[in-house]
Coordinates of C-alpha atoms in Angstrom, one line a residue:
Chain A
M18 CA -48.5 88.2 -88.2
A19 CA -51.2 88.9 -85.7
Y20 CA -51.1 85.3 -84.7
V21 CA -47.4 85.6 -83.8
K22 CA -48.2 88.6 -81.6
W23 CA -51.1 86.9 -79.8
G24 CA -49.1 83.7 -79.5
F25 CA -46.2 85.6 -77.9
W26 CA -48.4 87.5 -75.4
G27 CA -50.5 84.4 -74.7
T28 CA -47.4 82.4 -73.8
F29 CA -46.1 85.2 -71.7
W30 CA -49.2 85.6 -69.6
L31 CA -49.5 81.8 -69.3
L32 CA -46.0 81.8 -67.8
V33 CA -46.9 84.6 -65.4
F34 CA -50.0 82.8 -64.3
A35 CA -48.1 79.6 -63.8
V36 CA -45.5 81.3 -61.7
F37 CA -48.1 82.9 -59.5
H38 CA -50.1 79.7 -59.2
Y39 CA -47.0 77.9 -58.1
T40 CA -45.6 80.5 -55.7
L41 CA -48.6 81.9 -54.0
P42 CA -49.8 80.1 -50.9
Q43 CA -52.8 77.8 -50.8
N44 CA -54.6 76.1 -48.0
D45 CA -55.6 72.4 -47.9
I46 CA -57.6 70.7 -45.2
V47 CA -56.1 67.3 -44.6
R48 CA -55.8 64.6 -41.9
I49 CA -52.2 63.9 -41.4
V50 CA -51.5 60.2 -41.6
N51 CA -47.8 59.9 -41.3
T52 CA -44.5 61.5 -42.0
Y53 CA -41.3 60.1 -43.5
E54 CA -37.9 61.1 -44.7
E55 CA -36.5 59.9 -47.9
R56 CA -33.3 60.4 -49.9
Q57 CA -34.0 62.2 -53.2
E58 CA -32.0 62.0 -56.3
L59 CA -32.2 65.5 -57.8
N60 CA -30.2 65.2 -60.9
D61 CA -32.6 66.1 -63.7
W62 CA -34.6 69.2 -64.8
T63 CA -37.3 68.7 -62.1
R64 CA -34.7 69.9 -59.7
M65 CA -36.3 73.4 -59.9
F66 CA -39.3 72.1 -58.1
W67 CA -37.2 71.4 -55.0
S68 CA -35.5 73.7 -52.6
S69 CA -31.9 74.5 -53.3
P70 CA -29.8 73.6 -50.2
D71 CA -28.5 76.8 -48.7
A72 CA -25.5 75.7 -46.7
Q73 CA -24.6 72.8 -48.9
S74 CA -22.9 72.7 -52.3
A75 CA -25.0 73.5 -55.3
E76 CA -23.7 70.3 -56.9
L77 CA -25.2 68.0 -54.3
T78 CA -27.6 65.8 -56.3
N79 CA -29.0 63.8 -53.5
R80 CA -30.1 64.7 -50.0
D81 CA -32.7 63.7 -47.4
V82 CA -36.1 65.3 -47.7
Q83 CA -38.9 65.2 -45.2
F84 CA -42.4 64.4 -46.3
I85 CA -45.8 64.8 -44.7
Q86 CA -48.5 62.4 -45.8
G87 CA -52.1 63.5 -45.5
V88 CA -55.6 62.4 -46.6
K89 CA -58.1 65.0 -47.9
P90 CA -61.7 64.9 -46.6
D91 CA -62.8 63.0 -49.8
G92 CA -60.3 60.2 -49.1
E93 CA -57.7 61.4 -51.7
A94 CA -54.1 61.2 -50.7
M95 CA -51.9 64.3 -50.6
V96 CA -48.3 64.3 -49.8
Y97 CA -46.3 67.4 -49.1
R98 CA -42.6 67.9 -48.8
N99 CA -41.1 69.8 -45.9
E100 CA -38.1 71.8 -46.9
D101 CA -36.5 75.1 -46.0
T102 CA -36.9 77.9 -48.5
G103 CA -34.1 79.8 -46.8
W104 CA -33.3 83.3 -48.0
G105 CA -34.1 82.6 -51.7
W106 CA -37.0 82.3 -54.0
P107 CA -39.9 81.9 -53.1
F108 CA -39.7 84.4 -50.3
Y109 CA -41.4 82.5 -47.6
F110 CA -38.2 82.7 -45.4
K111 CA -39.1 79.3 -44.0
F112 CA -36.4 78.1 -41.6
D113 CA -38.4 76.0 -39.1
T114 CA -38.6 72.8 -41.1
A115 CA -37.8 70.6 -38.1
N116 CA -40.4 72.4 -36.0
L117 CA -43.0 71.9 -38.7
Y118 CA -42.1 68.3 -38.9
T119 CA -42.7 68.0 -35.2
E120 CA -46.0 69.7 -35.4
A121 CA -47.0 67.4 -38.2
N122 CA -46.1 64.4 -36.2
D123 CA -48.1 65.8 -33.3
A124 CA -51.2 66.1 -35.5
I125 CA -51.2 62.5 -36.7
S126 CA -54.7 61.1 -36.3
T127 CA -56.7 58.0 -37.3
K128 CA -59.7 57.6 -39.5
D129 CA -61.9 57.0 -36.4
A130 CA -60.8 60.0 -34.5
P131 CA -59.7 62.5 -37.2
E132 CA -57.9 65.7 -36.4
W133 CA -58.2 68.0 -39.3
V134 CA -55.5 70.5 -40.1
A135 CA -55.1 73.2 -42.6
V136 CA -51.8 72.9 -44.4
R137 CA -50.6 76.1 -46.1
H138 CA -48.4 75.2 -48.9
Y139 CA -47.1 76.4 -52.3
G140 CA -46.1 74.4 -55.3
W141 CA -47.7 71.6 -57.4
R142 CA -48.3 68.0 -56.9
N143 CA -47.5 66.1 -60.0
E144 CA -47.3 62.3 -59.8
F145 CA -45.6 62.0 -63.2
L146 CA -42.8 64.4 -62.4
S147 CA -42.7 63.3 -58.7
I148 CA -42.9 66.8 -57.4
F149 CA -44.5 67.8 -54.2
P150 CA -45.9 71.0 -52.8
N151 CA -43.9 72.5 -49.9
A152 CA -45.8 72.7 -46.7
V153 CA -45.2 76.1 -45.0
R154 CA -47.6 76.0 -42.0
I155 CA -49.9 73.6 -40.2
R156 CA -52.8 74.7 -38.2
V157 CA -55.5 72.7 -36.5
V158 CA -59.0 73.4 -37.6
E159 CA -62.4 72.4 -36.3
G160 CA -63.6 70.3 -39.2
P161 CA -63.1 69.3 -42.8
D162 CA -65.5 72.0 -44.1
V163 CA -63.6 75.1 -43.0
S164 CA -62.8 77.5 -45.8
F165 CA -60.3 80.3 -46.0
I166 CA -60.3 83.7 -47.8
P167 CA -56.8 84.1 -49.3
W168 CA -56.1 87.6 -48.1
M169 CA -52.3 87.5 -48.8
N170 CA -53.0 86.3 -52.4
I171 CA -55.5 89.0 -52.9
I172 CA -53.2 91.7 -51.7
I173 CA -50.2 90.5 -53.7
L174 CA -52.2 90.1 -56.9
T175 CA -53.7 93.6 -56.5
I176 CA -50.3 95.1 -56.0
F177 CA -49.0 93.3 -59.0
A178 CA -51.9 94.5 -61.1
A179 CA -51.5 98.0 -59.9
I180 CA -47.8 98.0 -60.8
F181 CA -48.4 96.5 -64.2
W182 CA -51.2 98.9 -65.0
S183 CA -49.1 102.0 -64.0
I184 CA -46.2 100.9 -66.1
R185 CA -48.5 100.1 -69.0
V186 CA -50.2 103.5 -68.9
R187 CA -46.9 105.3 -68.9
W188 CA -45.6 103.1 -71.8
V189 CA -48.6 103.8 -73.9
R190 CA -48.3 107.5 -73.3
F191 CA -44.6 107.5 -74.1
R192 CA -45.2 105.5 -77.3
R193 CA -47.9 107.9 -78.4
A194 CA -45.7 110.9 -77.7
R195 CA -42.3 109.8 -78.9
I196 CA -42.3 106.6 -81.0
D197 CA -45.4 106.9 -83.2
P198 CA -44.4 110.2 -84.7
V199 CA -41.0 108.8 -85.5
I200 CA -42.6 105.8 -87.2
E201 CA -44.9 108.0 -89.1
D202 CA -41.9 110.0 -90.3
V203 CA -40.1 106.8 -91.3
G204 CA -43.3 105.6 -93.1
D205 CA -43.5 109.0 -95.0
S206 CA -40.0 108.9 -96.1
L207 CA -40.3 105.3 -97.2
A208 CA -43.4 106.3 -99.2
D209 CA -41.5 109.2 -100.7
A210 CA -38.6 106.9 -101.6
G211 CA -41.1 104.5 -103.3
D212 CA -42.6 107.4 -105.3
S213 CA -39.2 108.6 -106.5
I214 CA -38.2 105.1 -107.5
A215 CA -41.4 104.7 -109.5
E216 CA -40.8 108.0 -111.1
S217 CA -37.2 107.1 -112.1
R218 CA -38.4 103.8 -113.4
G219 CA -41.0 105.5 -115.5
R220 CA -38.4 107.8 -117.0
L221 CA -36.0 105.0 -117.6
R222 CA -38.7 103.0 -119.4
G223 CA -39.5 106.0 -121.5
W224 CA -35.9 106.4 -122.5
I225 CA -35.6 102.7 -123.4
D226 CA -38.7 102.9 -125.5
R227 CA -37.3 105.9 -127.3
M228 CA -34.1 104.0 -128.0
R229 CA -36.0 101.1 -129.3
G230 CA -37.7 103.4 -131.7
K231 CA -41.3 103.2 -130.4
Chain B
M14 CA -25.5 83.3 -43.5
A15 CA -24.1 83.5 -47.1
G16 CA -27.7 83.2 -48.4
F17 CA -28.7 86.2 -46.3
A18 CA -25.7 88.3 -47.5
R19 CA -26.5 87.4 -51.1
L20 CA -30.1 88.4 -50.7
L21 CA -29.1 91.7 -49.1
I22 CA -26.7 92.5 -51.9
I23 CA -29.1 91.6 -54.7
A24 CA -32.0 93.4 -53.0
F25 CA -29.9 96.5 -52.4
V26 CA -28.9 96.7 -56.1
L27 CA -32.4 96.2 -57.4
L28 CA -34.0 98.6 -54.9
T29 CA -31.4 101.2 -55.7
V30 CA -32.3 101.0 -59.3
L31 CA -35.9 101.3 -58.4
Y32 CA -35.2 104.2 -56.1
F33 CA -33.5 106.3 -58.8
A34 CA -36.0 105.4 -61.5
L35 CA -38.8 106.5 -59.2
Y36 CA -37.0 109.6 -58.0
F37 CA -36.4 111.0 -61.4
H38 CA -39.8 110.1 -62.7
L39 CA -41.7 111.6 -59.8
R40 CA -39.5 114.7 -59.8
A41 CA -40.2 115.2 -63.6
N42 CA -43.9 114.8 -63.0
R43 CA -43.8 117.4 -60.2
R44 CA -41.8 119.7 -62.5
D45 CA -44.4 119.4 -65.3
R46 CA -47.2 120.1 -62.8
L47 CA -45.4 123.2 -61.4
L48 CA -44.7 124.5 -64.9
A49 CA -48.3 124.1 -65.8
E50 CA -49.4 125.8 -62.6
Y51 CA -47.1 128.8 -63.1
E52 CA -47.8 129.1 -66.8
S53 CA -49.1 132.6 -66.5
M54 CA -45.9 134.1 -65.1
G55 CA -43.1 135.3 -67.3
A56 CA -40.4 132.9 -68.3
E57 CA -37.7 133.9 -65.7
A58 CA -40.0 134.3 -62.7
Q59 CA -41.5 131.0 -63.6
E60 CA -38.1 129.3 -63.7
T61 CA -37.1 130.6 -60.2
K62 CA -40.4 129.8 -58.7
V63 CA -40.4 126.3 -60.1
S64 CA -36.8 125.5 -59.0
Q65 CA -37.6 126.8 -55.5
E66 CA -40.6 124.5 -55.2
L67 CA -38.6 121.6 -56.6
V68 CA -35.9 121.9 -54.0
A69 CA -38.6 121.8 -51.3
Y70 CA -40.1 118.8 -53.0
E71 CA -36.9 116.9 -53.3
S72 CA -36.3 116.5 -49.6
R73 CA -39.8 115.3 -49.1
L74 CA -39.5 112.9 -52.0
R75 CA -36.2 111.6 -50.8
R76 CA -37.6 110.8 -47.4
G77 CA -40.7 109.2 -48.8
L78 CA -38.7 107.1 -51.2
I79 CA -36.2 105.8 -48.7
L80 CA -39.1 104.8 -46.5
G81 CA -41.1 103.2 -49.2
V82 CA -38.3 101.6 -51.3
Y83 CA -35.8 100.5 -48.7
I84 CA -37.5 100.3 -45.3
L85 CA -40.9 98.9 -46.4
P86 CA -39.6 95.7 -48.0
F87 CA -37.2 95.1 -45.1
V88 CA -40.1 95.4 -42.6
A89 CA -42.2 93.1 -44.8
M90 CA -39.3 90.5 -44.8
V91 CA -39.0 90.7 -41.0
A92 CA -42.8 90.3 -40.6
T93 CA -42.8 87.3 -43.0
I94 CA -40.0 85.7 -41.0
Y95 CA -41.8 86.2 -37.8
F96 CA -45.2 84.9 -39.0
T97 CA -43.7 82.0 -40.9
N98 CA -41.4 80.7 -38.2
F99 CA -42.7 81.9 -34.9
H100 CA -46.4 81.9 -35.2

């Protein structure tokens, strides 16, 4: 039974971690190589990894999506999509997709004269599912070795931990004060019931034995 | 603008739930603290004193909660919009 409990909570926290890892912003240093726009067919379950079009019908299964192609300092390719998040989840309120596209095109550079940019993005890149992280901001940086302290992530995670902890403390207190005594009472009355059943059984058996002439 | 309206409505509903939950919870905490503080008085004097202080607390609490639960997320949203789109 303990395995079920641990399994449940483990899955829950894994899900929470996955949601945070997907939604919170990360920074990548890349050299932008090109941009393109491609029509996407969004008619299967991976639809959740793409933005939902605000002003268009929710039933629209294909639309044009902009992409930004970059190369990381180690030579590995990294492709971002460029979509509005609009007023919905995740709450980046990104509306300036076209502006970002222009900035990305402005930052295109070659291998000989690289211009390194920091791309703030959220989401996962998965080649098998063909999903791309959504670029939120592009900023020119001096070189490929710049590092960032994720202040926003730290603040958000601290606030979440504080809220979770405060709720948990109050829940434990409540349980100790209200629920545990009730469960003890229930346990006591169940034990009493068991005792009286055993007693009745004992008496019944005695009567049967007497009838059988023991 | 339908998306904005939707966000406002959903946020308003959720924040109102949070507001009332926090209001009653914090008020009950305050009441317990006051009762413990005025333990030594007689039952009636304690009741009057506690209810007096609670009334004073309520207006402060209401103001603080409106600020924290309604205004703060709205300001955060506006700040996010500014820094994301007009950096």
